[in-house]
PDB file of C-alpha atoms and ligand atoms in Angstrom:
ATOM      1  CA  MET Y 781     109.280 111.115 138.930  1.00 98.00           C
ATOM      2  CA  LEU Y 782     106.927 113.040 141.178  1.00 98.00           C
ATOM      3  CA  MET Y 783     103.246 113.215 140.227  1.00 98.00           C
ATOM      4  CA  ILE Y 784     101.495 116.361 141.415  1.00 98.00           C
ATOM      5  CA  GLN Y 785      97.880 117.462 141.108  1.00 96.00           C
ATOM      6  CA  ASP Y 786      97.659 119.911 143.943  1.00 95.00           C
ATOM      7  CA  ILE Y 787      98.767 123.553 143.617  1.00 98.00           C
ATOM      8  CA  ALA Y 788     100.154 123.858 147.173  1.00 98.00           C
ATOM      9  CA  GLN Y 789     102.266 120.761 146.605  1.00 98.00           C
ATOM     10  CA  LEU Y 790     103.492 122.152 143.272  1.00 98.00           C
ATOM     11  CA  ARG Y 791     104.473 125.478 144.824  1.00 98.00           C
ATOM     12  CA  ALA Y 792     106.314 123.705 147.666  1.00 98.00           C
ATOM     13  CA  LEU Y 793     108.318 121.617 145.186  1.00 98.00           C
ATOM     14  CA  ILE Y 794     109.259 124.647 143.088  1.00 98.00           C
ATOM     15  CA  ARG Y 795     110.276 126.549 146.258  1.00 98.00           C
ATOM     16  CA  GLN Y 796     112.490 123.640 147.261  1.00 98.00           C
ATOM     17  CA  TRP Y 797     114.215 123.572 143.845  1.00 98.00           C
ATOM     18  CA  ARG Y 798     114.624 127.346 143.803  1.00 97.00           C
ATOM     19  CA  SER Y 799     116.122 127.522 147.287  1.00 97.00           C
ATOM     20  CA  ALA Y 800     118.704 124.933 146.191  1.00 98.00           C
ATOM     21  CA  GLY Y 801     119.609 127.342 143.355  1.00 98.00           C
ATOM     22  CA  GLU Y 802     118.349 124.982 140.653  1.00 98.00           C
ATOM     23  CA  ARG Y 803     117.326 126.142 137.189  1.00 98.00           C
ATOM     24  CA  VAL Y 804     113.820 125.006 136.282  1.00 98.00           C
ATOM     25  CA  ALA Y 805     112.587 124.111 132.783  1.00 98.00           C
ATOM     26  CA  PHE Y 806     108.908 123.684 131.984  1.00 99.00           C
ATOM     27  CA  VAL Y 807     107.196 121.762 129.172  1.00 99.00           C
ATOM     28  CA  PRO Y 808     103.431 122.347 128.939  1.00 98.00           C
ATOM     29  CA  THR Y 809     101.468 119.628 127.109  1.00 98.00           C
ATOM     30  CA  MET Y 810      98.001 118.163 126.733  1.00 98.00           C
ATOM     31  CA  GLY Y 811      99.330 114.624 127.169  1.00 98.00           C
ATOM     32  CA  ASN Y 812      99.102 111.586 124.870  1.00 97.00           C
ATOM     33  CA  LEU Y 813     102.820 112.100 124.583  1.00 98.00           C
ATOM     34  CA  HIS Y 814     104.799 111.096 121.497  1.00 98.00           C
ATOM     35  CA  GLN Y 815     108.435 111.511 120.435  1.00 98.00           C
ATOM     36  CA  GLY Y 816     107.805 115.189 119.597  1.00 98.00           C
ATOM     37  CA  HIS Y 817     106.806 115.944 123.192  1.00 98.00           C
ATOM     38  CA  LEU Y 818     109.701 113.856 124.507  1.00 98.00           C
ATOM     39  CA  GLN Y 819     112.087 115.836 122.298  1.00 98.00           C
ATOM     40  CA  LEU Y 820     110.927 118.945 124.187  1.00 98.00           C
ATOM     41  CA  VAL Y 821     111.696 117.159 127.473  1.00 98.00           C
ATOM     42  CA  ASP Y 822     115.183 116.208 126.208  1.00 98.00           C
ATOM     43  CA  THR Y 823     115.845 119.828 125.171  1.00 98.00           C
ATOM     44  CA  ALA Y 824     114.582 121.070 128.558  1.00 98.00           C
ATOM     45  CA  LYS Y 825     116.846 118.622 130.350  1.00 98.00           C
ATOM     46  CA  GLN Y 826     119.920 119.817 128.475  1.00 98.00           C
ATOM     47  CA  ARG Y 827     119.252 123.399 129.545  1.00 98.00           C
ATOM     48  CA  ALA Y 828     118.169 123.157 133.181  1.00 98.00           C
ATOM     49  CA  ASP Y 829     118.677 121.255 136.431  1.00 98.00           C
ATOM     50  CA  ARG Y 830     115.025 120.329 136.825  1.00 98.00           C
ATOM     51  CA  VAL Y 831     112.333 119.523 134.282  1.00 98.00           C
ATOM     52  CA  ILE Y 832     108.644 119.716 135.050  1.00 98.00           C
ATOM     53  CA  VAL Y 833     105.988 118.752 132.496  1.00 98.00           C
ATOM     54  CA  SER Y 834     102.306 119.612 132.723  1.00 98.00           C
ATOM     55  CA  ILE Y 835      99.571 117.450 131.269  1.00 98.00           C
ATOM     56  CA  PHE Y 836      96.307 119.337 131.055  1.00 98.00           C
ATOM     57  CA  VAL Y 837      93.695 119.095 128.308  1.00 98.00           C
ATOM     58  CA  ASN Y 838      92.742 122.759 128.484  1.00 98.00           C
ATOM     59  CA  PRO Y 839      88.994 123.200 127.886  1.00 97.00           C
ATOM     60  CA  MET Y 840      89.466 126.934 127.291  1.00 97.00           C
ATOM     61  CA  GLN Y 841      91.301 126.389 123.998  1.00 97.00           C
ATOM     62  CA  PHE Y 842      88.693 124.063 122.441  1.00 96.00           C
ATOM     63  CA  GLY Y 843      85.729 125.408 120.462  1.00 95.00           C
ATOM     64  CA  PRO Y 844      82.199 124.115 121.213  1.00 92.00           C
ATOM     65  CA  HIS Y 845      82.271 121.594 118.334  1.00 91.00           C
ATOM     66  CA  GLU Y 846      85.901 120.519 118.687  1.00 94.00           C
ATOM     67  CA  ASP Y 847      87.404 117.309 120.096  1.00 93.00           C
ATOM     68  CA  LEU Y 848      87.715 118.153 123.838  1.00 96.00           C
ATOM     69  CA  ASP Y 849      85.734 115.091 124.974  1.00 95.00           C
ATOM     70  CA  LYS Y 850      87.427 112.588 122.694  1.00 94.00           C
ATOM     71  CA  TYR Y 851      90.966 114.046 123.051  1.00 95.00           C
ATOM     72  CA  PRO Y 852      93.172 111.036 123.957  1.00 96.00           C
ATOM     73  CA  ARG Y 853      94.077 110.720 127.647  1.00 97.00           C
ATOM     74  CA  THR Y 854      96.883 108.205 128.266  1.00 97.00           C
ATOM     75  CA  LEU Y 855      98.386 109.246 131.597  1.00 98.00           C
ATOM     76  CA  GLU Y 856      99.985 105.937 132.563  1.00 98.00           C
ATOM     77  CA  GLN Y 857     101.846 105.580 129.271  1.00 98.00           C
ATOM     78  CA  ASP Y 858     102.778 109.286 129.325  1.00 98.00           C
ATOM     79  CA  CYS Y 859     104.359 108.937 132.776  1.00 98.00           C
ATOM     80  CA  LYS Y 860     106.393 105.965 131.560  1.00 98.00           C
ATOM     81  CA  GLY Y 861     107.845 108.034 128.705  1.00 98.00           C
ATOM     82  CA  LEU Y 862     108.520 111.008 130.956  1.00 98.00           C
ATOM     83  CA  THR Y 863     110.306 108.824 133.510  1.00 98.00           C
ATOM     84  CA  GLU Y 864     112.446 107.272 130.755  1.00 98.00           C
ATOM     85  CA  HIS Y 865     113.393 110.755 129.542  1.00 98.00           C
ATOM     86  CA  GLY Y 866     114.341 111.934 133.019  1.00 98.00           C
ATOM     87  CA  ALA Y 867     111.559 114.424 133.824  1.00 98.00           C
ATOM     88  CA  ASP Y 868     111.590 115.284 137.536  1.00 98.00           C
ATOM     89  CA  ALA Y 869     107.881 115.953 137.956  1.00 98.00           C
ATOM     90  CA  VAL Y 870     104.580 115.925 136.120  1.00 98.00           C
ATOM     91  CA  PHE Y 871     101.763 118.315 137.038  1.00 98.00           C
ATOM     92  CA  THR Y 872      98.339 116.922 136.149  1.00 98.00           C
ATOM     93  CA  PRO Y 873      95.683 119.337 137.460  1.00 98.00           C
ATOM     94  CA  THR Y 874      91.948 118.888 136.883  1.00 97.00           C
ATOM     95  CA  PRO Y 875      89.862 121.626 135.185  1.00 97.00           C
ATOM     96  CA  ALA Y 876      88.343 122.422 138.600  1.00 97.00           C
ATOM     97  CA  ILE Y 877      91.798 123.108 140.029  1.00 97.00           C
ATOM     98  CA  ILE Y 878      92.748 125.385 137.133  1.00 98.00           C
ATOM     99  CA  TYR Y 879      89.368 127.093 136.631  1.00 98.00           C
ATOM    100  CA  PRO Y 880      87.661 126.933 140.054  1.00 97.00           C
ATOM    101  CA  ARG Y 881      85.140 129.661 139.145  1.00 96.00           C
ATOM    102  CA  GLY Y 882      84.370 128.172 135.724  1.00 96.00           C
ATOM    103  CA  LEU Y 883      85.392 129.308 132.247  1.00 96.00           C
ATOM    104  CA  ASP Y 884      82.735 131.994 131.777  1.00 94.00           C
ATOM    105  CA  VAL Y 885      84.172 134.276 134.456  1.00 96.00           C
ATOM    106  CA  GLN Y 886      87.840 133.492 133.945  1.00 97.00           C
ATOM    107  CA  THR Y 887      90.215 136.456 133.457  1.00 97.00           C
ATOM    108  CA  TYR Y 888      91.992 135.978 130.153  1.00 98.00           C
ATOM    109  CA  VAL Y 889      95.126 136.970 128.269  1.00 98.00           C
ATOM    110  CA  GLU Y 890      94.927 137.851 124.598  1.00 97.00           C
ATOM    111  CA  VAL Y 891      97.852 138.711 122.323  1.00 97.00           C
ATOM    112  CA  PRO Y 892      96.764 141.090 119.535  1.00 97.00           C
ATOM    113  CA  LEU Y 893      97.446 140.717 115.787  1.00 96.00           C
ATOM    114  CA  LEU Y 894      99.481 137.477 115.709  1.00 96.00           C
ATOM    115  CA  GLY Y 895      96.280 135.488 116.141  1.00 94.00           C
ATOM    116  CA  ASP Y 896      94.366 137.284 113.381  1.00 92.00           C
ATOM    117  CA  TYR Y 897      95.095 134.757 110.609  1.00 93.00           C
ATOM    118  CA  HIS Y 898      95.605 131.007 110.149  1.00 95.00           C
ATOM    119  CA  CYS Y 899      94.408 128.933 113.140  1.00 94.00           C
ATOM    120  CA  GLY Y 900      93.305 132.147 114.899  1.00 93.00           C
ATOM    121  CA  ALA Y 901      90.858 132.827 112.072  1.00 92.00           C
ATOM    122  CA  SER Y 902      89.582 129.227 111.906  1.00 93.00           C
ATOM    123  CA  ARG Y 903      89.369 128.592 115.650  1.00 93.00           C
ATOM    124  CA  ALA Y 904      87.728 131.564 117.418  1.00 93.00           C
ATOM    125  CA  GLY Y 905      88.988 131.914 120.997  1.00 94.00           C
ATOM    126  CA  HIS Y 906      91.622 129.189 120.616  1.00 97.00           C
ATOM    127  CA  PHE Y 907      94.680 131.379 121.157  1.00 97.00           C
ATOM    128  CA  ARG Y 908      93.021 133.283 123.993  1.00 98.00           C
ATOM    129  CA  GLY Y 909      92.642 129.892 125.690  1.00 98.00           C
ATOM    130  CA  VAL Y 910      96.273 129.047 124.975  1.00 98.00           C
ATOM    131  CA  SER Y 911      97.682 132.388 126.217  1.00 98.00           C
ATOM    132  CA  THR Y 912      95.550 132.226 129.336  1.00 98.00           C
ATOM    133  CA  ILE Y 913      96.487 128.669 130.335  1.00 98.00           C
ATOM    134  CA  VAL Y 914     100.173 129.238 129.587  1.00 98.00           C
ATOM    135  CA  THR Y 915     100.125 132.399 131.745  1.00 98.00           C
ATOM    136  CA  LYS Y 916      98.463 130.512 134.585  1.00 98.00           C
ATOM    137  CA  LEU Y 917     100.917 127.617 134.314  1.00 98.00           C
ATOM    138  CA  PHE Y 918     103.872 130.039 134.138  1.00 98.00           C
ATOM    139  CA  ASN Y 919     102.614 131.722 137.335  1.00 98.00           C
ATOM    140  CA  LEU Y 920     102.304 128.355 139.052  1.00 98.00           C
ATOM    141  CA  VAL Y 921     105.598 126.848 137.914  1.00 98.00           C
ATOM    142  CA  GLN Y 922     107.659 130.069 137.618  1.00 97.00           C
ATOM    143  CA  PRO Y 923     110.201 128.400 135.323  1.00 98.00           C
ATOM    144  CA  ASP Y 924     113.450 129.905 134.065  1.00 98.00           C
ATOM    145  CA  ILE Y 925     112.833 128.453 130.621  1.00 98.00           C
ATOM    146  CA  ALA Y 926     109.903 126.848 128.793  1.00 99.00           C
ATOM    147  CA  CYS Y 927     110.001 124.655 125.673  1.00 98.00           C
ATOM    148  CA  PHE Y 928     107.421 124.760 122.877  1.00 98.00           C
ATOM    149  CA  GLY Y 929     107.294 122.978 119.514  1.00 98.00           C
ATOM    150  CA  GLN Y 930     107.764 124.768 116.211  1.00 98.00           C
ATOM    151  CA  LYS Y 931     105.060 122.457 114.904  1.00 98.00           C
ATOM    152  CA  ASP Y 932     102.579 124.890 116.463  1.00 98.00           C
ATOM    153  CA  TYR Y 933     104.281 127.841 114.771  1.00 98.00           C
ATOM    154  CA  GLN Y 934     101.610 130.461 115.402  1.00 98.00           C
ATOM    155  CA  GLN Y 935     101.251 129.356 119.026  1.00 98.00           C
ATOM    156  CA  LEU Y 936     105.018 129.692 119.564  1.00 98.00           C
ATOM    157  CA  ALA Y 937     105.007 133.215 118.054  1.00 98.00           C
ATOM    158  CA  ILE Y 938     102.086 134.223 120.294  1.00 98.00           C
ATOM    159  CA  ILE Y 939     103.754 132.866 123.446  1.00 98.00           C
ATOM    160  CA  ARG Y 940     107.003 134.686 122.612  1.00 98.00           C
ATOM    161  CA  GLN Y 941     105.076 137.952 122.112  1.00 98.00           C
ATOM    162  CA  MET Y 942     103.087 137.445 125.312  1.00 98.00           C
ATOM    163  CA  VAL Y 943     106.244 136.855 127.369  1.00 98.00           C
ATOM    164  CA  THR Y 944     107.825 140.013 125.923  1.00 98.00           C
ATOM    165  CA  ASP Y 945     104.702 142.168 126.283  1.00 98.00           C
ATOM    166  CA  LEU Y 946     104.013 141.078 129.865  1.00 98.00           C
ATOM    167  CA  SER Y 947     107.703 141.161 130.925  1.00 98.00           C
ATOM    168  CA  MET Y 948     107.653 137.544 132.033  1.00 98.00           C
ATOM    169  CA  PRO Y 949     111.184 136.529 133.105  1.00 98.00           C
ATOM    170  CA  ILE Y 950     111.087 133.280 131.122  1.00 98.00           C
ATOM    171  CA  GLU Y 951     113.230 132.211 128.175  1.00 98.00           C
ATOM    172  CA  ILE Y 952     111.135 130.571 125.463  1.00 98.00           C
ATOM    173  CA  ILE Y 953     112.841 127.784 123.507  1.00 98.00           C
ATOM    174  CA  GLY Y 954     111.398 126.735 120.140  1.00 98.00           C
ATOM    175  CA  VAL Y 955     112.074 123.075 119.330  1.00 98.00           C
ATOM    176  CA  PRO Y 956     112.072 121.778 115.703  1.00 98.00           C
ATOM    177  CA  THR Y 957     109.193 119.549 114.620  1.00 98.00           C
ATOM    178  CA  THR Y 958     109.638 115.807 115.094  1.00 98.00           C
ATOM    179  CA  ARG Y 959     108.329 113.885 112.083  1.00 98.00           C
ATOM    180  CA  ALA Y 960     107.540 110.306 111.151  1.00 98.00           C
ATOM    181  CA  GLU Y 961     109.830 108.787 108.510  1.00 98.00           C
ATOM    182  CA  ASP Y 962     107.377 109.715 105.763  1.00 98.00           C
ATOM    183  CA  GLY Y 963     107.419 113.379 106.841  1.00 98.00           C
ATOM    184  CA  LEU Y 964     104.139 113.559 108.770  1.00 98.00           C
ATOM    185  CA  ALA Y 965     104.539 115.834 111.800  1.00 98.00           C
ATOM    186  CA  LEU Y 966     103.884 113.805 114.952  1.00 98.00           C
ATOM    187  CA  SER Y 967     100.648 114.853 116.639  1.00 97.00           C
ATOM    188  CA  SER Y 968      98.298 113.424 119.213  1.00 95.00           C
ATOM    189  CA  ARG Y 969      95.550 113.884 116.605  1.00 95.00           C
ATOM    190  CA  ASN Y 970      97.300 111.468 114.174  1.00 97.00           C
ATOM    191  CA  GLY Y 971      95.783 108.705 116.298  1.00 96.00           C
ATOM    192  CA  TYR Y 972      92.334 109.651 114.960  1.00 97.00           C
ATOM    193  CA  LEU Y 973      93.374 108.766 111.383  1.00 98.00           C
ATOM    194  CA  THR Y 974      92.175 105.570 109.704  1.00 98.00           C
ATOM    195  CA  ALA Y 975      94.867 103.398 108.058  1.00 98.00           C
ATOM    196  CA  GLU Y 976      93.883 104.832 104.687  1.00 98.00           C
ATOM    197  CA  GLN Y 977      94.005 108.453 105.907  1.00 98.00           C
ATOM    198  CA  ARG Y 978      97.400 107.799 107.504  1.00 98.00           C
ATOM    199  CA  VAL Y 979      98.740 106.909 104.036  1.00 98.00           C
ATOM    200  CA  THR Y 980      97.430 110.225 102.656  1.00 98.00           C
ATOM    201  CA  ALA Y 981      98.547 112.364 105.619  1.00 98.00           C
ATOM    202  CA  PRO Y 982     102.204 112.957 104.541  1.00 98.00           C
ATOM    203  CA  VAL Y 983     100.915 114.745 101.416  1.00 98.00           C
ATOM    204  CA  LEU Y 984     100.468 117.792 103.668  1.00 98.00           C
ATOM    205  CA  TYR Y 985     104.195 118.152 104.390  1.00 98.00           C
ATOM    206  CA  ARG Y 986     105.161 117.102 100.856  1.00 98.00           C
ATOM    207  CA  THR Y 987     102.977 119.920  99.514  1.00 98.00           C
ATOM    208  CA  LEU Y 988     104.693 122.433 101.807  1.00 98.00           C
ATOM    209  CA  GLN Y 989     108.105 121.182 100.624  1.00 98.00           C
ATOM    210  CA  TRP Y 990     106.975 121.583  97.004  1.00 98.00           C
ATOM    211  CA  MET Y 991     105.792 125.155  97.715  1.00 98.00           C
ATOM    212  CA  LYS Y 992     109.127 125.993  99.334  1.00 98.00           C
ATOM    213  CA  GLN Y 993     110.891 124.730  96.223  1.00 97.00           C
ATOM    214  CA  GLN Y 994     108.656 126.861  93.998  1.00 97.00           C
ATOM    215  CA  LEU Y 995     109.349 129.960  96.115  1.00 96.00           C
ATOM    216  CA  ASN Y 996     113.087 129.332  96.101  1.00 95.00           C
ATOM    217  CA  GLN Y 997     112.910 129.115  92.295  1.00 94.00           C
ATOM    218  CA  GLY Y 998     111.344 132.596  92.243  1.00 93.00           C
ATOM    219  CA  CYS Y 999     107.635 131.798  91.867  1.00 93.00           C
ATOM    220  CA  PRO Y1000     106.123 135.323  91.678  1.00 89.00           C
ATOM    221  CA  ASP Y1001     102.426 134.722  92.381  1.00 95.00           C
ATOM    222  CA  LEU Y1002     102.029 133.764  96.033  1.00 97.00           C
ATOM    223  CA  ARG Y1003      98.228 133.586  95.992  1.00 97.00           C
ATOM    224  CA  ALA Y1004      98.230 131.317  92.923  1.00 97.00           C
ATOM    225  CA  LEU Y1005     100.770 129.037  94.619  1.00 98.00           C
ATOM    226  CA  GLU Y1006      98.590 128.828  97.735  1.00 98.00           C
ATOM    227  CA  GLN Y1007      95.587 127.918  95.569  1.00 98.00           C
ATOM    228  CA  GLN Y1008      97.582 125.243  93.709  1.00 98.00           C
ATOM    229  CA  ALA Y1009      98.620 123.745  97.049  1.00 98.00           C
ATOM    230  CA  LYS Y1010      95.016 123.659  98.282  1.00 98.00           C
ATOM    231  CA  ASP Y1011      93.951 122.016  95.019  1.00 98.00           C
ATOM    232  CA  THR Y1012      96.692 119.378  95.467  1.00 98.00           C
ATOM    233  CA  LEU Y1013      95.559 118.684  99.029  1.00 98.00           C
ATOM    234  CA  ASN Y1014      91.895 118.479  98.073  1.00 98.00           C
ATOM    235  CA  ALA Y1015      92.684 116.172  95.149  1.00 98.00           C
ATOM    236  CA  ALA Y1016      94.593 113.868  97.536  1.00 98.00           C
ATOM    237  CA  GLY Y1017      91.534 113.567  99.796  1.00 98.00           C
ATOM    238  CA  PHE Y1018      92.045 116.436 102.240  1.00 98.00           C
ATOM    239  CA  ASN Y1019      89.664 119.285 102.837  1.00 98.00           C
ATOM    240  CA  ALA Y1020      92.096 122.226 102.993  1.00 98.00           C
ATOM    241  CA  ASP Y1021      91.323 124.805 105.679  1.00 98.00           C
ATOM    242  CA  TYR Y1022      94.121 127.269 104.847  1.00 98.00           C
ATOM    243  CA  VAL Y1023      97.507 127.354 103.136  1.00 98.00           C
ATOM    244  CA  ASN Y1024      99.111 130.739 103.761  1.00 98.00           C
ATOM    245  CA  ILE Y1025     102.497 132.100 102.717  1.00 98.00           C
ATOM    246  CA  SER Y1026     103.208 134.612 105.464  1.00 98.00           C
ATOM    247  CA  ASN Y1027     105.770 136.967 106.858  1.00 97.00           C
ATOM    248  CA  ARG Y1028     107.731 135.029 109.466  1.00 96.00           C
ATOM    249  CA  GLN Y1029     107.728 137.879 112.022  1.00 95.00           C
ATOM    250  CA  THR Y1030     104.207 139.264 111.747  1.00 96.00           C
ATOM    251  CA  LEU Y1031     102.471 136.119 110.409  1.00 97.00           C
ATOM    252  CA  VAL Y1032     100.523 138.389 108.057  1.00 96.00           C
ATOM    253  CA  PRO Y1033     100.022 136.898 104.554  1.00 95.00           C
ATOM    254  CA  ALA Y1034     103.017 138.014 102.483  1.00 96.00           C
ATOM    255  CA  THR Y1035     102.533 140.194  99.419  1.00 92.00           C
ATOM    256  CA  ASP Y1036     105.933 139.388  97.936  1.00 89.00           C
ATOM    257  CA  ALA Y1037     108.697 136.881  98.514  1.00 87.00           C
ATOM    258  CA  THR Y1038     111.418 139.253  99.765  1.00 86.00           C
ATOM    259  CA  ALA Y1039     110.902 139.007 103.563  1.00 84.00           C
ATOM    260  CA  PRO Y1040     111.691 135.770 105.449  1.00 95.00           C
ATOM    261  CA  LEU Y1041     108.635 133.608 104.899  1.00 97.00           C
ATOM    262  CA  VAL Y1042     106.831 130.762 106.562  1.00 98.00           C
ATOM    263  CA  ILE Y1043     104.129 128.651 104.971  1.00 98.00           C
ATOM    264  CA  LEU Y1044     101.403 127.644 107.414  1.00 98.00           C
ATOM    265  CA  ALA Y1045      98.756 125.072 106.569  1.00 98.00           C
ATOM    266  CA  ALA Y1046      95.797 123.281 108.113  1.00 98.00           C
ATOM    267  CA  ALA Y1047      93.724 120.607 106.424  1.00 98.00           C
ATOM    268  CA  TYR Y1048      91.110 118.073 107.402  1.00 98.00           C
ATOM    269  CA  LEU Y1049      91.322 114.365 106.662  1.00 98.00           C
ATOM    270  CA  GLY Y1050      87.779 113.294 107.446  1.00 97.00           C
ATOM    271  CA  THR Y1051      87.084 115.008 110.774  1.00 96.00           C
ATOM    272  CA  THR Y1052      90.751 115.132 111.810  1.00 97.00           C
ATOM    273  CA  ARG Y1053      92.408 118.528 111.500  1.00 97.00           C
ATOM    274  CA  LEU Y1054      96.156 118.407 110.793  1.00 98.00           C
ATOM    275  CA  ILE Y1055      98.479 121.421 110.829  1.00 98.00           C
ATOM    276  CA  ASP Y1056     102.026 121.878 109.608  1.00 98.00           C
ATOM    277  CA  ASN Y1057     104.441 124.588 108.515  1.00 98.00           C
ATOM    278  CA  ILE Y1058     107.753 125.155 106.777  1.00 98.00           C
ATOM    279  CA  GLU Y1059     110.112 128.136 106.828  1.00 98.00           C
ATOM    280  CA  VAL Y1060     111.326 129.413 103.470  1.00 97.00           C
TER     281      VAL Y1060
HETATM  282  P1  AMP Z 172     100.171 119.515 122.725  1.00 93.37           P
HETATM  283  O1  AMP Z 172     100.197 118.404 123.702  1.00 93.37           O
HETATM  284  O2  AMP Z 172      99.704 119.129 121.361  1.00 93.37           O
HETATM  285  O3  AMP Z 172      99.507 120.758 123.264  1.00 93.37           O
HETATM  286  O4  AMP Z 172     101.693 119.935 122.513  1.00 93.37           O
HETATM  287  C1  AMP Z 172     102.511 120.268 123.605  1.00 93.37           C
HETATM  288  C2  AMP Z 172     103.806 120.833 123.068  1.00 93.37           C
HETATM  289  O5  AMP Z 172     104.438 119.866 122.241  1.00 93.37           O
HETATM  290  C3  AMP Z 172     103.612 122.084 122.194  1.00 93.37           C
HETATM  291  O6  AMP Z 172     104.644 123.007 122.469  1.00 93.37           O
HETATM  292  C4  AMP Z 172     103.716 121.531 120.812  1.00 93.37           C
HETATM  293  O7  AMP Z 172     104.142 122.478 119.856  1.00 93.37           O
HETATM  294  C5  AMP Z 172     104.757 120.452 120.993  1.00 93.37           C
HETATM  295  N1  AMP Z 172     104.686 119.450 119.931  1.00 93.37           N
HETATM  296  C6  AMP Z 172     103.605 118.759 119.510  1.00 93.37           C
HETATM  297  N2  AMP Z 172     103.912 117.964 118.460  1.00 93.37           N
HETATM  298  C7  AMP Z 172     105.227 118.180 118.191  1.00 93.37           C
HETATM  299  C8  AMP Z 172     106.142 117.663 117.222  1.00 93.37           C
HETATM  300  N3  AMP Z 172     105.775 116.786 116.296  1.00 93.37           N
HETATM  301  N4  AMP Z 172     107.419 118.110 117.251  1.00 93.37           N
HETATM  302  C9  AMP Z 172     107.808 119.019 118.198  1.00 93.37           C
HETATM  303  N5  AMP Z 172     106.999 119.537 119.133  1.00 93.37           N
HETATM  304  C10 AMP Z 172     105.727 119.125 119.136  1.00 93.37           C
END
């Protein structure tokens, strides 16, 4: 597997693949790769001739009091996993390569409306940082397809909208969430959990499954159900940030249960923020 930091080298590699008529798949990540990330690589590999993964802890998508500095960086181990899963190249730029003029003067991309609720409401500027870095990486890699996890449901919806709105010639593939045996969605942030918190963590997904069951049985009061779920989480030791039953297309909180729904949730265990979702 090729390791690339430099933009000129990246562009030369992509040109070489393209001139050989090869189809290129791209998997953007922040590293500290787990089976969920590697599932994206496997999906990419099934659908293209070449797979390139980026590892970049994007400072633009972290708030001032978030975990940018302590975010786990495990490049050597990540490269081992990527090699085993047959990735052709990994692009590992530095912040100075991506943002040479600094973040304050960086042109940005912002998708309206889809970021108004959920993580967009709790993390000001987060999705602007995501849309901007994904646009930059798409312009650098120019892939035919790109794979994203359904675990980050709102992010996936925003990327799909951005690609449509900006006429980017890239097919976006959503990959189902990879979970631990007890249901916890795999996440790089799970590594922050203490042993005791790790035991509590699956309550998040179990609560979403319970809500889905209630909705399928015709539960009429969506707001009351959301509140019950938050109470369950808080009683288990979480500090619930949001639990929202939303319209699957618009991601606006649903007023009734007729449209296709998704339940999106975020909750803190100590200082660790976990997110998850379930379609109904
Ligand atoms: P991250 O490194 O957290 O930015 O994630 C990089 C990509 O991996 C994103 O598209 C995520 O949605 C996806 N991803 C993260 N965790 C999982 C998981 N448990 N299952 C599937 N995809 C995931």
